[in-house]
Tab-separated table of C-alpha atoms in Angstrom:
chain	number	residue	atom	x	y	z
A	65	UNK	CA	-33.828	6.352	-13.715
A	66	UNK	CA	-31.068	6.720	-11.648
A	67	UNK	CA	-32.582	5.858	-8.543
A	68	UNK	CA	-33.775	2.556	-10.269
A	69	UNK	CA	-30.524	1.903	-11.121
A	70	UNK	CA	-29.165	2.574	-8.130
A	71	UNK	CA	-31.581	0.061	-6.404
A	72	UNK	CA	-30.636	-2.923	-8.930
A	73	UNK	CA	-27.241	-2.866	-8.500
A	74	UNK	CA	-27.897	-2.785	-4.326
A	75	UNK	CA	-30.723	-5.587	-5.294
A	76	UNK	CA	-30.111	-8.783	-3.525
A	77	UNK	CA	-31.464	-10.776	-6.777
A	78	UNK	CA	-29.154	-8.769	-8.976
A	79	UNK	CA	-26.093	-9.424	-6.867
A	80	UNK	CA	-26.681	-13.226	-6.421
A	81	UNK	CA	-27.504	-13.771	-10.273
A	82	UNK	CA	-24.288	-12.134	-11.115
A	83	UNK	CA	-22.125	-13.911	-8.473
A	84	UNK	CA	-24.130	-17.240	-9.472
A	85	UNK	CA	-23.306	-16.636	-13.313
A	86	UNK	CA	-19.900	-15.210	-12.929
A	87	UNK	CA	-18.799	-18.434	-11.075
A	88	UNK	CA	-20.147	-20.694	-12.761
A	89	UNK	CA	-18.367	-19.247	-15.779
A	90	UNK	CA	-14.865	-19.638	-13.750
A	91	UNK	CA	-15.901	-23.211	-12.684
A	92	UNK	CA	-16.436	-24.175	-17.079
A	93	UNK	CA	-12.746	-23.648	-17.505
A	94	UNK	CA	-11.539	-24.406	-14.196
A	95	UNK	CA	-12.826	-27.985	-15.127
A	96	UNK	CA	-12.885	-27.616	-18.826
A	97	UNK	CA	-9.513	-26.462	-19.907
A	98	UNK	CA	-7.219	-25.818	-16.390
A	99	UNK	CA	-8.006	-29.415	-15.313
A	100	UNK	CA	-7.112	-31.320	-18.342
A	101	UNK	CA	-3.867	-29.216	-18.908
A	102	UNK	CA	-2.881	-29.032	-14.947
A	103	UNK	CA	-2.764	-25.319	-14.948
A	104	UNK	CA	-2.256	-23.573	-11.779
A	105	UNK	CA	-5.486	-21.535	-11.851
A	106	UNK	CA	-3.937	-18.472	-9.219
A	107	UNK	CA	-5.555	-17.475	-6.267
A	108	UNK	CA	-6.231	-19.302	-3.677
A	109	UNK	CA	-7.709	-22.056	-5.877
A	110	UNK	CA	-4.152	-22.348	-7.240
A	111	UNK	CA	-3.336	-23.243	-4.199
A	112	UNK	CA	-5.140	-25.605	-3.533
A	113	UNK	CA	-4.996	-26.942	-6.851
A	114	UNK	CA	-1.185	-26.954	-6.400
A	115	UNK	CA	-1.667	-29.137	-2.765
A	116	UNK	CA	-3.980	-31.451	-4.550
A	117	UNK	CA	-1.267	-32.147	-7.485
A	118	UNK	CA	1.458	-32.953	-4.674
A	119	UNK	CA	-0.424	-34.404	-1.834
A	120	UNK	CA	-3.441	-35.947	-3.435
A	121	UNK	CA	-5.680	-34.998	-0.490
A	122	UNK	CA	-8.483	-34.271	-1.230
A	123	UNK	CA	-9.832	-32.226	-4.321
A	124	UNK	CA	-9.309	-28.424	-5.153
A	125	UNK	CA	-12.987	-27.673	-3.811
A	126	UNK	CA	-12.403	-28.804	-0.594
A	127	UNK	CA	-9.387	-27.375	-0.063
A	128	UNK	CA	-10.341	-23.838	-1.650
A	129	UNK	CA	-13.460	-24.325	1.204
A	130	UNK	CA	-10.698	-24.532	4.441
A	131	UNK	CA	-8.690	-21.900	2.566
A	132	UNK	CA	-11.413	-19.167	2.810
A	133	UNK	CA	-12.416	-19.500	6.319
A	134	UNK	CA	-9.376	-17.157	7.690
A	135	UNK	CA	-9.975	-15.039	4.542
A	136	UNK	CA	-13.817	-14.662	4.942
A	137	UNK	CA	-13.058	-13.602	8.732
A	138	UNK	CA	-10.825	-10.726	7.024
A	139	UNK	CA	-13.467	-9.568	5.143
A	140	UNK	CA	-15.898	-9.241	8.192
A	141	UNK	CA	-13.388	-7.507	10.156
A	142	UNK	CA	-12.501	-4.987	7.425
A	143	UNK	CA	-15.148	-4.483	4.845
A	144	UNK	CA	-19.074	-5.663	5.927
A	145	UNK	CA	-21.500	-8.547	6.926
A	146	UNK	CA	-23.324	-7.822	3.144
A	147	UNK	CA	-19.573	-8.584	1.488
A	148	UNK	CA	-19.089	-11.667	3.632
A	149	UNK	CA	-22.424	-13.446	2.944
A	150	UNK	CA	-21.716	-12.411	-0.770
A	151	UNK	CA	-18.349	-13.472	-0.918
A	152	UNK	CA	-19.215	-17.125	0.884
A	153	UNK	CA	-22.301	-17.543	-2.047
A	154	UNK	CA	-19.474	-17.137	-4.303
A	155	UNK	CA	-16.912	-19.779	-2.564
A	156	UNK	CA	-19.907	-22.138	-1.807
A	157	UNK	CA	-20.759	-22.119	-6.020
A	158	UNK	CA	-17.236	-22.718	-6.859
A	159	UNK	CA	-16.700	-25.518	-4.795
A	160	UNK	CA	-19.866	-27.733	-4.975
A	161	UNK	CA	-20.362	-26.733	-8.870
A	162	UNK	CA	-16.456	-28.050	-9.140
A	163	UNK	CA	-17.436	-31.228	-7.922
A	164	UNK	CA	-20.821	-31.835	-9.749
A	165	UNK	CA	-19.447	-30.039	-13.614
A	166	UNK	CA	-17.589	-32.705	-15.646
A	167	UNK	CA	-16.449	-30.654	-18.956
A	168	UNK	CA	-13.766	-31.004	-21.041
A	169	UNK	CA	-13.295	-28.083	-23.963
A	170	UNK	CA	-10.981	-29.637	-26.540
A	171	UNK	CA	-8.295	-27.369	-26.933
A	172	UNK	CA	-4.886	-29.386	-27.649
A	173	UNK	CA	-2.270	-26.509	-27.568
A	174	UNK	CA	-1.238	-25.228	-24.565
A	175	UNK	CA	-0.894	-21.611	-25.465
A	176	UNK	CA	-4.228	-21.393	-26.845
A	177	UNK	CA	-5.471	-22.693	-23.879
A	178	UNK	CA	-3.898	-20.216	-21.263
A	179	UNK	CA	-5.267	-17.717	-23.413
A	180	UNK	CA	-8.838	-19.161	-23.757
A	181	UNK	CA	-8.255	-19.621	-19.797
A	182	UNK	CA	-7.175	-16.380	-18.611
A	183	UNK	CA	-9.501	-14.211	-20.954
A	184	UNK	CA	-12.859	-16.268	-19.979
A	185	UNK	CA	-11.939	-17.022	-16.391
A	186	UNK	CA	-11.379	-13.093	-16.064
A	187	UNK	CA	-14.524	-12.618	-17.707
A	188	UNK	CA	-16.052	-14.525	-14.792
A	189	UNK	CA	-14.055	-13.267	-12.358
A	190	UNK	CA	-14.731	-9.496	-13.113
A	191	UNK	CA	-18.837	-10.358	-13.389
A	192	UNK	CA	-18.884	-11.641	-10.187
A	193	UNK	CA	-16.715	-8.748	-8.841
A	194	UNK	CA	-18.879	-6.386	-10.211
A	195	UNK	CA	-21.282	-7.320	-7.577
A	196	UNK	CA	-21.132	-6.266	-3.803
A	197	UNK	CA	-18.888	-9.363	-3.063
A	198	UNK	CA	-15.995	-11.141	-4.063
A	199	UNK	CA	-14.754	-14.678	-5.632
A	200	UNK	CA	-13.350	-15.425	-2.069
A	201	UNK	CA	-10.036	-16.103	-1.503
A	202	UNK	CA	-6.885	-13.859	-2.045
A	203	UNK	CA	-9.754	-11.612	-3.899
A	204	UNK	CA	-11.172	-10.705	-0.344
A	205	UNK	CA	-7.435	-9.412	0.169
A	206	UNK	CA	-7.396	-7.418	-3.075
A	207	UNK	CA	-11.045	-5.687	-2.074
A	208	UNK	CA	-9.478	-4.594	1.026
A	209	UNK	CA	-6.425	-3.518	-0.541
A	210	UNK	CA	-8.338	-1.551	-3.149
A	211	UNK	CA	-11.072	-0.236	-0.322
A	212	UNK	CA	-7.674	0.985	1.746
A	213	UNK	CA	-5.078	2.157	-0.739
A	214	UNK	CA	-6.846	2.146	-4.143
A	215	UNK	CA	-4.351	-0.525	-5.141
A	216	UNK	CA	-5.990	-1.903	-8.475
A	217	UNK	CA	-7.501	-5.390	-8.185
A	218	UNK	CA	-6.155	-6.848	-11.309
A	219	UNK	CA	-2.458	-5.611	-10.282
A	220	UNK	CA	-2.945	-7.187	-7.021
A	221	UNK	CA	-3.573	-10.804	-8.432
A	222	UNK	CA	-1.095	-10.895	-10.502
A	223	UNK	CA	1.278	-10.319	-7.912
A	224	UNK	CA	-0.340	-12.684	-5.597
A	225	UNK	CA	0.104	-14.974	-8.303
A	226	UNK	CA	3.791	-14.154	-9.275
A	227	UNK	CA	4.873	-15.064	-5.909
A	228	UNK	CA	2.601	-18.506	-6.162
A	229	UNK	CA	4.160	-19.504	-9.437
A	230	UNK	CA	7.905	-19.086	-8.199
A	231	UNK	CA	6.885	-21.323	-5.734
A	232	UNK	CA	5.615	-23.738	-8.150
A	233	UNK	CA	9.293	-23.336	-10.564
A	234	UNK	CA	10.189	-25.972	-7.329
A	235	UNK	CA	7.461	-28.198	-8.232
A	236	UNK	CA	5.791	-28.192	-11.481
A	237	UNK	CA	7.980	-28.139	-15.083
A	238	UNK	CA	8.925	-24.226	-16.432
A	239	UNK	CA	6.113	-25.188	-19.166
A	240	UNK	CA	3.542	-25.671	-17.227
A	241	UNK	CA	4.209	-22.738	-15.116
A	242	UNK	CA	4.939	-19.998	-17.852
A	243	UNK	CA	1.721	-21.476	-19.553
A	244	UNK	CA	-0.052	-20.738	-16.206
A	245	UNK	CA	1.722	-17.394	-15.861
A	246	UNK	CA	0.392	-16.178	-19.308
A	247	UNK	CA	-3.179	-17.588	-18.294
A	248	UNK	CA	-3.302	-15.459	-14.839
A	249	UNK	CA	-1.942	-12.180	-16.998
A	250	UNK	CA	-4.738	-12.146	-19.229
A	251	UNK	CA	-7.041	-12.933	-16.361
A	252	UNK	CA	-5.951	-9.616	-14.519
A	253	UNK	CA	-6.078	-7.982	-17.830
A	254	UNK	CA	-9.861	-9.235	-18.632
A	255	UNK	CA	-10.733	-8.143	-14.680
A	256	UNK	CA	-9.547	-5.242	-15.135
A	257	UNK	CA	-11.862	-4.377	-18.684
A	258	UNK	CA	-14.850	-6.403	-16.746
A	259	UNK	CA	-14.474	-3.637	-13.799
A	260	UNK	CA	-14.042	-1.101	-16.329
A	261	UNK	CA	-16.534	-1.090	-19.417
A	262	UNK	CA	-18.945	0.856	-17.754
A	263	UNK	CA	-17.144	3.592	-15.979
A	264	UNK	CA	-14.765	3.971	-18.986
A	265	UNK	CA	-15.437	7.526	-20.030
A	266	UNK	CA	-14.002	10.108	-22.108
A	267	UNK	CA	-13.105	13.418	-21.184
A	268	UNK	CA	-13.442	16.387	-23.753
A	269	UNK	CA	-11.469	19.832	-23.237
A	270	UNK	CA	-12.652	22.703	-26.239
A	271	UNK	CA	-10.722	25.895	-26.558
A	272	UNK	CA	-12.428	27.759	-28.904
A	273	UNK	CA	-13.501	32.089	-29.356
A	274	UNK	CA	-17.075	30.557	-28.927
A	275	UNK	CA	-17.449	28.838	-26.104
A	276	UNK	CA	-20.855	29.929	-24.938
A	277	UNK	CA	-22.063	28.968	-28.267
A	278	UNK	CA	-20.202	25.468	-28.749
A	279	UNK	CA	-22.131	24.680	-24.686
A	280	UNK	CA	-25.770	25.882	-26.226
A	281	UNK	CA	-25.081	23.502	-29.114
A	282	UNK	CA	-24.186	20.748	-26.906
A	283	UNK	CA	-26.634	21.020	-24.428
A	284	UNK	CA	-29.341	21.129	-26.741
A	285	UNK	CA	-28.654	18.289	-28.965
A	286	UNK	CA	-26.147	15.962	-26.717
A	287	UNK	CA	-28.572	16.876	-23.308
A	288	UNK	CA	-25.596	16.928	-21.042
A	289	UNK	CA	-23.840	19.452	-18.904
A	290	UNK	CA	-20.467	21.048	-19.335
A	291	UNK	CA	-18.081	22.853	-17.148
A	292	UNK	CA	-16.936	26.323	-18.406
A	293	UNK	CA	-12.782	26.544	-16.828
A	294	UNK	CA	-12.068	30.352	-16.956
A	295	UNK	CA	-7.729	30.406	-18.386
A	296	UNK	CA	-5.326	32.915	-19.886
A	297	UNK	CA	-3.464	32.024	-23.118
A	298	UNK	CA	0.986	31.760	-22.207
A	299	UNK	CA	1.629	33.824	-25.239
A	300	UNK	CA	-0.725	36.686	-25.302
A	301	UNK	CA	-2.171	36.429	-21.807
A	302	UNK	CA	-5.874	36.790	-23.178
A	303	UNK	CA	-8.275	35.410	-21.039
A	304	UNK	CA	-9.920	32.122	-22.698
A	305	UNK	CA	-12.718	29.595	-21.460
A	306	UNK	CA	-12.048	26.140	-21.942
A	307	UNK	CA	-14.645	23.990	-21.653
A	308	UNK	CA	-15.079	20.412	-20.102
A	309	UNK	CA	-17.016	17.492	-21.040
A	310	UNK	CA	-17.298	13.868	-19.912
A	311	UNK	CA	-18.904	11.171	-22.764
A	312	UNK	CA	-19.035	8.212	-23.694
A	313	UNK	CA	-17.418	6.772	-26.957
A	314	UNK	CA	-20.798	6.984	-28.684
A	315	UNK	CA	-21.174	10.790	-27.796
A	316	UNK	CA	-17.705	11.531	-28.366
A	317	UNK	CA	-18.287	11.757	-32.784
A	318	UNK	CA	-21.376	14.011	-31.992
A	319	UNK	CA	-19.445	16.427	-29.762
A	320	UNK	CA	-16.318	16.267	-32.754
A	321	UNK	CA	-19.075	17.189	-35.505
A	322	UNK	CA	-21.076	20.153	-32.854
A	323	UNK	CA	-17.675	21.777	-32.048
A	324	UNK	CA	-16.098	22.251	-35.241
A	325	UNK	CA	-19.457	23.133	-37.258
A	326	UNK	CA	-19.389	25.640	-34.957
A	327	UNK	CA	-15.761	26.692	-34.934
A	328	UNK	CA	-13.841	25.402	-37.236
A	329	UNK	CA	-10.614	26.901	-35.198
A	330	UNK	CA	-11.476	24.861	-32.183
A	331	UNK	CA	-8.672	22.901	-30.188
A	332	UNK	CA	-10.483	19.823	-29.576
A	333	UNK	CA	-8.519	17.442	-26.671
A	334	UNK	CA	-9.950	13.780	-25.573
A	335	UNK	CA	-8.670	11.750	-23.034
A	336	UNK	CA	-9.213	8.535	-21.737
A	337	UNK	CA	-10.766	8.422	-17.777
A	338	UNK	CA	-11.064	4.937	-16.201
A	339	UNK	CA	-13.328	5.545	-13.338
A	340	UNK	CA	-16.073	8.369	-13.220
A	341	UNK	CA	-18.062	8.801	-10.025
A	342	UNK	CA	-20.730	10.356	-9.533
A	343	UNK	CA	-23.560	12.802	-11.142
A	344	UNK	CA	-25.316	11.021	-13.972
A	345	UNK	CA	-22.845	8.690	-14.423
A	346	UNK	CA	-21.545	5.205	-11.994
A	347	UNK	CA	-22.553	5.319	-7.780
A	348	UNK	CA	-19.440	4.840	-5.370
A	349	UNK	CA	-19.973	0.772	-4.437
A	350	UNK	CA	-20.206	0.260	-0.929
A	351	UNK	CA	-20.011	-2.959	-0.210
């Protein structure tokens, strides 16, 4: 099962169906609720939205199109071929589905529609960046940035687009740039959850007089491994096991019910973990 899965997402029908779906998404409000309110989109599409609105040369499409050549050369030199051909389906279904969509969703106020913008256009964005390639653009920059540094892609946008919309306070009214501001924010936030959702784990520590028994329990009816952590207790200085476990949120009532039928003493500790590797659980992408 793994290997199967492991296969798809490498799967050159699985990448280009989510790079084809996730930017056609982006396109739908690009033209169906940034367009009709002038947003500045972020990115390099902002941009080149933001040269269309002054100069009038051209359309946003184009533009974004002579905007990724430099950054598409970047992402040869620094990640792979695979990423590059990825990225430029991505940029190539942006800008000729940006010519040929003509939508317009009817939502009058402008807050509303920053936030219907940002959270659906993230949506997109994070689909297609789920994939082995990228939306093009200043997102080529983030990959690298994350490949390099771990620098998280979502916090890398919005800055990229922080120093784009003080640029625009010379241009464009304060309204329409906070508007566009809160639009990009919950853009990074929805990338962020997109990249997330299914690497999101939690992780379970149990310190209980009955740990062999609690990891029987588990094993059996939960089929999943746990780590046994040999520690000494501060006060006392008895030696304790602590046990380890990494679940999901459906698991994680199951494990709760298992470890206190069992000891009703139990410390039971959860935390959140945003990206597990590894084992059973999500490959390393390598683009």
């Amino acid at each position: 099962m793994a290997d199967k899965k492991k296969k798809l997402g490498y799967s050159v029908f699985w990448n280009c169906g989510l790079i084809i779906f996730g930017s056609l998404v982006q396109v739908l409000v690009l033209k169906g609720i940034a367009a009709p309110h002038q947003f500045i989109p972020g990115g390099l599409f902002g941009i080149s939205t933001l040269i269309c609105y002054l100069t009038d040369w051209l359309n946003p499409g184009l533009i974004y199109l002579l905007l990724n050549i430099p950054m598409f050369i970047l992402g040869y030199l620094f990640v792979s071929r695979r990423f590059l051909w990825y990225s430029a389906l991505a940029m190539i279904t942006v800008s000729l589905s940006y010519q040929v969509i003509n939508i317009q969703i009817p939502i009058e106020n402008e807050l509303y529609a920053a936030v219907a913008f940002g959270a659906i256009f993230g949506l997109g964005s994070g689909i297609v960046l789920r994939s082995l390639g990228s939306n093009g653009g200043a997102d080529v920059l983030a990959i690298i940035l994350n490949q390099k540094y771990n620098f998280g892609i979502g916090k890398f946008s919005f800055s990229f687009n922080l120093i784009l919309y003080s640029a625009c306070l010379f241009f464009l009214t304060p309204d329409l740039v906070i508007a566009s501001i809160i639009a990009v924010f919950i853009a990074a936030q929805a990338i962020n959850y997109t990249l997330s959702m299914f690497s999101q784990r939690k992780m379970a520590f149990i310190i209980s007089e009955q740990p062999k028994k609690i990891a029987n329990q588990v094993m059996s009816h939960l089929k999943i491994g746990m780590t046994m952590l040999p520690a000494t207790g501060a006060y006392h200085g008895q030696n304790k096991t602590v046990l380890m476990v990494v679940i999901n949120n459906i698991q994680l009532k199951r494990l709760e019910e298992i470890v206190f039928t069992t000891d009703d003493h139990a410390l039971f500790i959860v935390e959140n973990t945003f990206n597990v590797l590894g084992s059973t659980f999500s490959k390393r992408k390598l683009y």
